[in-house]
Short mmCIF file of C-alpha atoms in Angstrom, two decimals:
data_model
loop_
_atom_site.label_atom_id
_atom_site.label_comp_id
_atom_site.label_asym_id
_atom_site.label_seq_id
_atom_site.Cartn_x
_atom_site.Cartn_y
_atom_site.Cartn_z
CA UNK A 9 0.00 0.00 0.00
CA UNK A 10 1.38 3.38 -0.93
CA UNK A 11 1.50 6.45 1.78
CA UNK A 12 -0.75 8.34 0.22
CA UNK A 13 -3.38 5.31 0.36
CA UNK A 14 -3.08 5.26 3.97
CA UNK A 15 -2.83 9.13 4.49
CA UNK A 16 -6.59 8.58 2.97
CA UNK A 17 -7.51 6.67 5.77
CA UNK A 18 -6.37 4.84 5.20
CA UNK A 19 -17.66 -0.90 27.79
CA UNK A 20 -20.69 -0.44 25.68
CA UNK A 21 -21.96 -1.44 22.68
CA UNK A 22 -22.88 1.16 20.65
CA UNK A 23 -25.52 -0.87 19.33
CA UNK A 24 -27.27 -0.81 22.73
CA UNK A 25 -27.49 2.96 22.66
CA UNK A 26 -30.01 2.86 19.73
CA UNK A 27 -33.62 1.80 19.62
CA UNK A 28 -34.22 -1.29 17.44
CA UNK A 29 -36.18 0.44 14.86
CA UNK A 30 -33.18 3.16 14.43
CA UNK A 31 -30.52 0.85 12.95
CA UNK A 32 -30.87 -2.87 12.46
CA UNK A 33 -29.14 -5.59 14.40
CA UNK A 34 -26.07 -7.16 12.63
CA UNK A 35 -25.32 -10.93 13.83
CA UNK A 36 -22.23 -11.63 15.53
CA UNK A 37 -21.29 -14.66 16.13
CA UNK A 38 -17.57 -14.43 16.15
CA UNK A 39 -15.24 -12.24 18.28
CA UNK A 40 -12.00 -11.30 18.29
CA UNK A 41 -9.68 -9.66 21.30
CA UNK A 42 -7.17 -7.16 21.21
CA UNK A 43 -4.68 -6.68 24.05
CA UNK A 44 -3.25 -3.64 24.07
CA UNK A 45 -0.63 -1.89 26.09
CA UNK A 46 -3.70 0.56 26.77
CA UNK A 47 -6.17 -1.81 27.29
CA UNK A 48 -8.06 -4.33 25.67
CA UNK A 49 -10.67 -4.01 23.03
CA UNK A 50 -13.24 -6.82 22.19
CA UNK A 51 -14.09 -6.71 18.30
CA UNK A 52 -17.16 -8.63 17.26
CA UNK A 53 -17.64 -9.74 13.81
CA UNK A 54 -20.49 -9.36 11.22
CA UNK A 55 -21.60 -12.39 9.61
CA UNK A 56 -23.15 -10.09 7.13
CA UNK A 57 -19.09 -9.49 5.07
CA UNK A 58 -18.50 -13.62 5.62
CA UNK A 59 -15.39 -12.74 3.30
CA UNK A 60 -13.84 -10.40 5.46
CA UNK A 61 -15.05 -11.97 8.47
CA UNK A 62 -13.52 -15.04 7.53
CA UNK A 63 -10.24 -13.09 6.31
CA UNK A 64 -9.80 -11.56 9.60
CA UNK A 65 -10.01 -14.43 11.48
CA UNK A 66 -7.74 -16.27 9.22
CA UNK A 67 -4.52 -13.21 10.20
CA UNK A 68 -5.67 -12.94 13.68
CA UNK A 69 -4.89 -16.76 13.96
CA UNK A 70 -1.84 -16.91 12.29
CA UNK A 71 -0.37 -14.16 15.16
CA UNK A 72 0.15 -11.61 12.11
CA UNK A 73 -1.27 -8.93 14.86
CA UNK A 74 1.02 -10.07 17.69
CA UNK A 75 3.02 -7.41 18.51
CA UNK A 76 1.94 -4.75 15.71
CA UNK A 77 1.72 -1.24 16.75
CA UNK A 78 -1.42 0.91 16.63
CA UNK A 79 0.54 3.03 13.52
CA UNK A 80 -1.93 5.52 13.05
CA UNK A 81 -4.15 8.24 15.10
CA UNK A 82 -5.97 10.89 14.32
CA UNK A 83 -8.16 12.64 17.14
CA UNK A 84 -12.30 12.35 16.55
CA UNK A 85 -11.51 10.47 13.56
CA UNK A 86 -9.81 6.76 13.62
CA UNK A 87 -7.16 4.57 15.00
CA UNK A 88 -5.40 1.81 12.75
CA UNK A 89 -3.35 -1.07 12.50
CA UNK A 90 -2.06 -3.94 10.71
CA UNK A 91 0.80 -2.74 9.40
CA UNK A 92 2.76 -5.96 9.35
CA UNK A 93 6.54 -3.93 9.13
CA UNK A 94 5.71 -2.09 12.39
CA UNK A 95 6.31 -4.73 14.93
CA UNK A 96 10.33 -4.06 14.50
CA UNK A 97 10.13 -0.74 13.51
CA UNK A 98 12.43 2.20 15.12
CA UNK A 99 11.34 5.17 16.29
CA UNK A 100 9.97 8.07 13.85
CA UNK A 101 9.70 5.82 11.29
CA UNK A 102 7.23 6.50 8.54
CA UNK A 103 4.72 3.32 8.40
CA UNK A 104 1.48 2.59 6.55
CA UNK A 105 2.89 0.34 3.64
CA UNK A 106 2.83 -3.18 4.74
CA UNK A 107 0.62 -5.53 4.11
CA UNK A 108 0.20 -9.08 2.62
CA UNK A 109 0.19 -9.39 -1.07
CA UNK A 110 -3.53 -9.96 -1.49
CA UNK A 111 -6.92 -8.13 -1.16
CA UNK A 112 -10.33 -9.69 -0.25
CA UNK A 113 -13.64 -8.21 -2.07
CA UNK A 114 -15.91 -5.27 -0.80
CA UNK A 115 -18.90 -5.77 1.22
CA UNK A 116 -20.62 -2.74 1.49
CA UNK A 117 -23.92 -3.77 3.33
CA UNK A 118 -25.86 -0.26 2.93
CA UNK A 119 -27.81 0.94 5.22
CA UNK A 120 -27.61 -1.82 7.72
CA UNK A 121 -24.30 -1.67 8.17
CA UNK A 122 -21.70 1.91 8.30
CA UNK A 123 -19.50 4.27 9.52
CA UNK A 124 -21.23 4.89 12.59
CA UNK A 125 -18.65 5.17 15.73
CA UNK A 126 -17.64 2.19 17.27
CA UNK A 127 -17.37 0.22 14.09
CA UNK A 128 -14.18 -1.76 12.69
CA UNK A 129 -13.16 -1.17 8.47
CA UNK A 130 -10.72 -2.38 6.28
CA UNK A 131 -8.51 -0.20 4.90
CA UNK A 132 -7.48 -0.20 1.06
CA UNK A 133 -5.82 1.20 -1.70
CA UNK A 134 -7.21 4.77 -3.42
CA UNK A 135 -9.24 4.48 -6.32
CA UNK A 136 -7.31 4.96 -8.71
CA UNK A 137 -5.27 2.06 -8.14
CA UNK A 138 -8.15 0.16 -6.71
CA UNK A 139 -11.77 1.06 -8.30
CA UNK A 140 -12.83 -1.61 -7.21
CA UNK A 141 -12.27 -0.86 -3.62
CA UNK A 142 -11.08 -3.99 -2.25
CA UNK A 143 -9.59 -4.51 0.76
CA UNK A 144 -6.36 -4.71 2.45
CA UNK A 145 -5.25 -8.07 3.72
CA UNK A 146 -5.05 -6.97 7.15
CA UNK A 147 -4.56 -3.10 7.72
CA UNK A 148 -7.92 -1.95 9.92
CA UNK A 149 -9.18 0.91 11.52
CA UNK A 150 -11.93 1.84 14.46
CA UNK A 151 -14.46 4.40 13.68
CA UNK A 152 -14.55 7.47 16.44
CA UNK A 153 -15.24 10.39 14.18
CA UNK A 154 -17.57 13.21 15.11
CA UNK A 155 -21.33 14.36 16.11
CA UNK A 156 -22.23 15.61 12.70
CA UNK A 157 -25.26 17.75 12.28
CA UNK A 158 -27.61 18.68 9.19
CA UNK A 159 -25.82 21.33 7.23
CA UNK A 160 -22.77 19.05 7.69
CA UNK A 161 -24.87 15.83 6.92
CA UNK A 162 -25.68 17.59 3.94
CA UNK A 163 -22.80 19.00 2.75
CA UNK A 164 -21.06 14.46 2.71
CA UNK A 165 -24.40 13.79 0.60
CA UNK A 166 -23.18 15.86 -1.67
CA UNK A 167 -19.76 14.30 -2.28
CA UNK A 168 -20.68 10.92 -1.85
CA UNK A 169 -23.12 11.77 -4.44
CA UNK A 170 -20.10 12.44 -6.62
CA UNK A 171 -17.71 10.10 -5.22
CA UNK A 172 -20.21 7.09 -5.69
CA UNK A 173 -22.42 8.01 -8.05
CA UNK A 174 -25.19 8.27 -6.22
CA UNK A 175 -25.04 5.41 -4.97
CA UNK A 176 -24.37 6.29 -1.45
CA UNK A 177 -27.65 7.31 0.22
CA UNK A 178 -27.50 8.75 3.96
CA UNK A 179 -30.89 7.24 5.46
CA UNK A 180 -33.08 9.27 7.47
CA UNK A 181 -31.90 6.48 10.04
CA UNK A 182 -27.70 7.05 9.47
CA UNK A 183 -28.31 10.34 9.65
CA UNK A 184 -30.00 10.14 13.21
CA UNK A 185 -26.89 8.18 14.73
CA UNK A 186 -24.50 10.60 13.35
CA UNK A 187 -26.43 13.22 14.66
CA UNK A 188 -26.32 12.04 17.89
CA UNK A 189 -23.84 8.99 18.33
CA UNK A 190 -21.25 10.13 15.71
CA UNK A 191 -19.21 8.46 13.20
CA UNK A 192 -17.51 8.96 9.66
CA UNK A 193 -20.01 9.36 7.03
CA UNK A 194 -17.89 10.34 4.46
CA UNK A 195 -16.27 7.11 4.11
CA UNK A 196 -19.68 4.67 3.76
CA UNK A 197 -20.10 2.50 0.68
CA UNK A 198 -16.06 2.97 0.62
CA UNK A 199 -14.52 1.03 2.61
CA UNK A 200 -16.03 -2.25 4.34
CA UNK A 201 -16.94 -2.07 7.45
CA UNK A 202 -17.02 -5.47 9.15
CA UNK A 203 -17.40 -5.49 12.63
CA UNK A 204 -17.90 -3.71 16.00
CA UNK A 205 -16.05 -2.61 19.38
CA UNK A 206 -18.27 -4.39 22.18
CA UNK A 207 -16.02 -3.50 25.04
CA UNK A 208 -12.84 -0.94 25.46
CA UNK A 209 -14.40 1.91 23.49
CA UNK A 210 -13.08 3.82 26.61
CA UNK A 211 -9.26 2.41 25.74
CA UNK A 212 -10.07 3.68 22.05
CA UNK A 213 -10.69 7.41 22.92
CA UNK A 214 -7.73 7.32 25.23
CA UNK A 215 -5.87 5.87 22.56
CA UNK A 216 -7.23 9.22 20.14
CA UNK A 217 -5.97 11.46 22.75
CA UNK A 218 -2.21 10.59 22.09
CA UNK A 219 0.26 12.95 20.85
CA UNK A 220 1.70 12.22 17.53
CA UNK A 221 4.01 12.94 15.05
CA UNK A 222 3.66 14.41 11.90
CA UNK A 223 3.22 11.38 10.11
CA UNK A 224 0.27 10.59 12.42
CA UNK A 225 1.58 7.74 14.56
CA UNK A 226 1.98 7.98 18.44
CA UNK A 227 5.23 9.60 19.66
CA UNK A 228 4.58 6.62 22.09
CA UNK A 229 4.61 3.60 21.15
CA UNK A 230 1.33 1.48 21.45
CA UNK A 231 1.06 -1.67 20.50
CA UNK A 232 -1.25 -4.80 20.25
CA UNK A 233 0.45 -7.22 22.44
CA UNK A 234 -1.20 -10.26 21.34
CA UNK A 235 -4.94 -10.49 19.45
CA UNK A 236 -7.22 -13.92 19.38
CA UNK A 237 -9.76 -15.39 18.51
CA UNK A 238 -12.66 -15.72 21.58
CA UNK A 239 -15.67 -17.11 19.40
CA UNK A 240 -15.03 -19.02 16.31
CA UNK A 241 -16.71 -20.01 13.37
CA UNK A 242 -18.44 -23.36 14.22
CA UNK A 243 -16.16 -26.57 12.79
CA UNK A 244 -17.94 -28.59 10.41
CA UNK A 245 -18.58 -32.20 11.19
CA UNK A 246 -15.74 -34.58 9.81
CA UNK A 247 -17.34 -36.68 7.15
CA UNK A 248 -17.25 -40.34 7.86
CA UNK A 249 -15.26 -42.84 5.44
CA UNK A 250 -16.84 -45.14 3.46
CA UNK A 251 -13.92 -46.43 1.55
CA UNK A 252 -13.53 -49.73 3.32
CA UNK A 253 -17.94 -50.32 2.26
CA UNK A 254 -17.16 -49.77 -1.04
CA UNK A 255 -13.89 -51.62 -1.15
CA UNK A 256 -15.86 -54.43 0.27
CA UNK A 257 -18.04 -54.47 -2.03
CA UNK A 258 -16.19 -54.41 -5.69
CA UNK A 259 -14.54 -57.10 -4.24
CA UNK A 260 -17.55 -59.01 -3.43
CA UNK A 261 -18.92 -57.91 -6.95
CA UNK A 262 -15.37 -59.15 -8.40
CA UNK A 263 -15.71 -62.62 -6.66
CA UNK A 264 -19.42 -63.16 -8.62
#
């Protein structure tokens, strides 16, 4: 991923603070845990972006987040991580470009599912290298943003309008939980937003309140100190054998 890619960029539920009829309910039967040298944050996952559900889980078990440091911060808007050359990496030094060599698809799940604070997104590539808007292997980020009201609500229709196409529609619904829970609308049907913060929302804001160069990481270092997997997918059922039947039988049948 290039700089300027990432420059782009790229305890309560927050769900529980909104009536059922304001945004609706995303399943989550998966969970993943972040131990931080500020505190630990519990991430659950969407089962409506299976890809990068599955994708997620996949790095977080193969330790690729062990040691990692939260690269970049920027106050009332995100935090982000991932960056798989940052777990060696000096002091000062400019990070945002590693990743693994692959992307997984978007899943933009409009309105059900966006930028709304609280939330966890893949980051990407820009669009010109990446219309599609896939997503990184496993750079992330967790939403804060800002309490946006209607001129400002307004004023991100507008772009998105050109961004997307008009594709991009701020519900009456979004536009109630930015107006009073907060979030980053400019970035929905963008980048995929896959998950949720269920507990240590209060260890991301004291995260955001971090001094930092200006490059955007923390003049202090803060890592993830080791991240797993607390609710997995359920294992299918091993299949059961039937060679030795069949074997049996051809050479029964061979016999007649």
């Amino acid at each position: 991923m290039t700089t300027k890619v990432q420059r782009l960029l790229g305890a309560l539920s927050i769900m529980t603070l909104l009536s059922p009829s304001t945004v609706l309910a995303q399943t989550k039967n998966t969970e993943v845990l972040l131990e931080t040298t500020a505190g630990n944050i519990r991430i659950a996952l969407y089962d409506e972006t299976p890809q990068t559900r599955d994708n997620f889980l996949k790095v977080t078990k193969m330790g690729t987040y062990d040691s990692l440091l939260v690269h970049r911060v920027i106050k009332d808007f995100m935090m982000q991580s991932g960056d798989i050359n940052s777990k060696h990496a000096k002091p000062g030094e400019l990070l945002g470009t590693g990743d693994y060599d692959y992307t997984t698809e978007a899943e933009f799940r409009l309105p059900q599912i966006f930028h709304r604070r609280g939330v966890v997104a893949m980051a990407r590539e820009g669009d010109k290298e990446n219309p599609e808007r896939r997503s990184a292997a496993c750079q992330f980020y967790i939403v804060w943003g800002k309490i946006c009201d209607d001129k400002r609500l307004d004023y991100i229709q507008q772009k998105l309008d050109s961004i997307t196409q008009g594709e991009v529609i701020l519900t009456p619904e979004m536009r109630e939980v930015y107006k009073t829970i907060g979030g980053t609308p400019h970035l929905d049907g963008q980048y995929t937003v896959f998950g949720e913060v269920t507990e240590g929302m209060d260890v991301v804001e004291k995260i955001l309140k971090t001094e930092t160069d200006k490059n955007d990481r923390p003049l202090e270092d803060i890592r993830i100190l080791k991240a797993s997997v607390t609710k997995d997918l359920p294992q299918a059922a091993p299949q059961k054998k039937r060679t030795t039947t069949r074997a049996v039988v051809r050479r029964n049948t061979r016999k007649k």
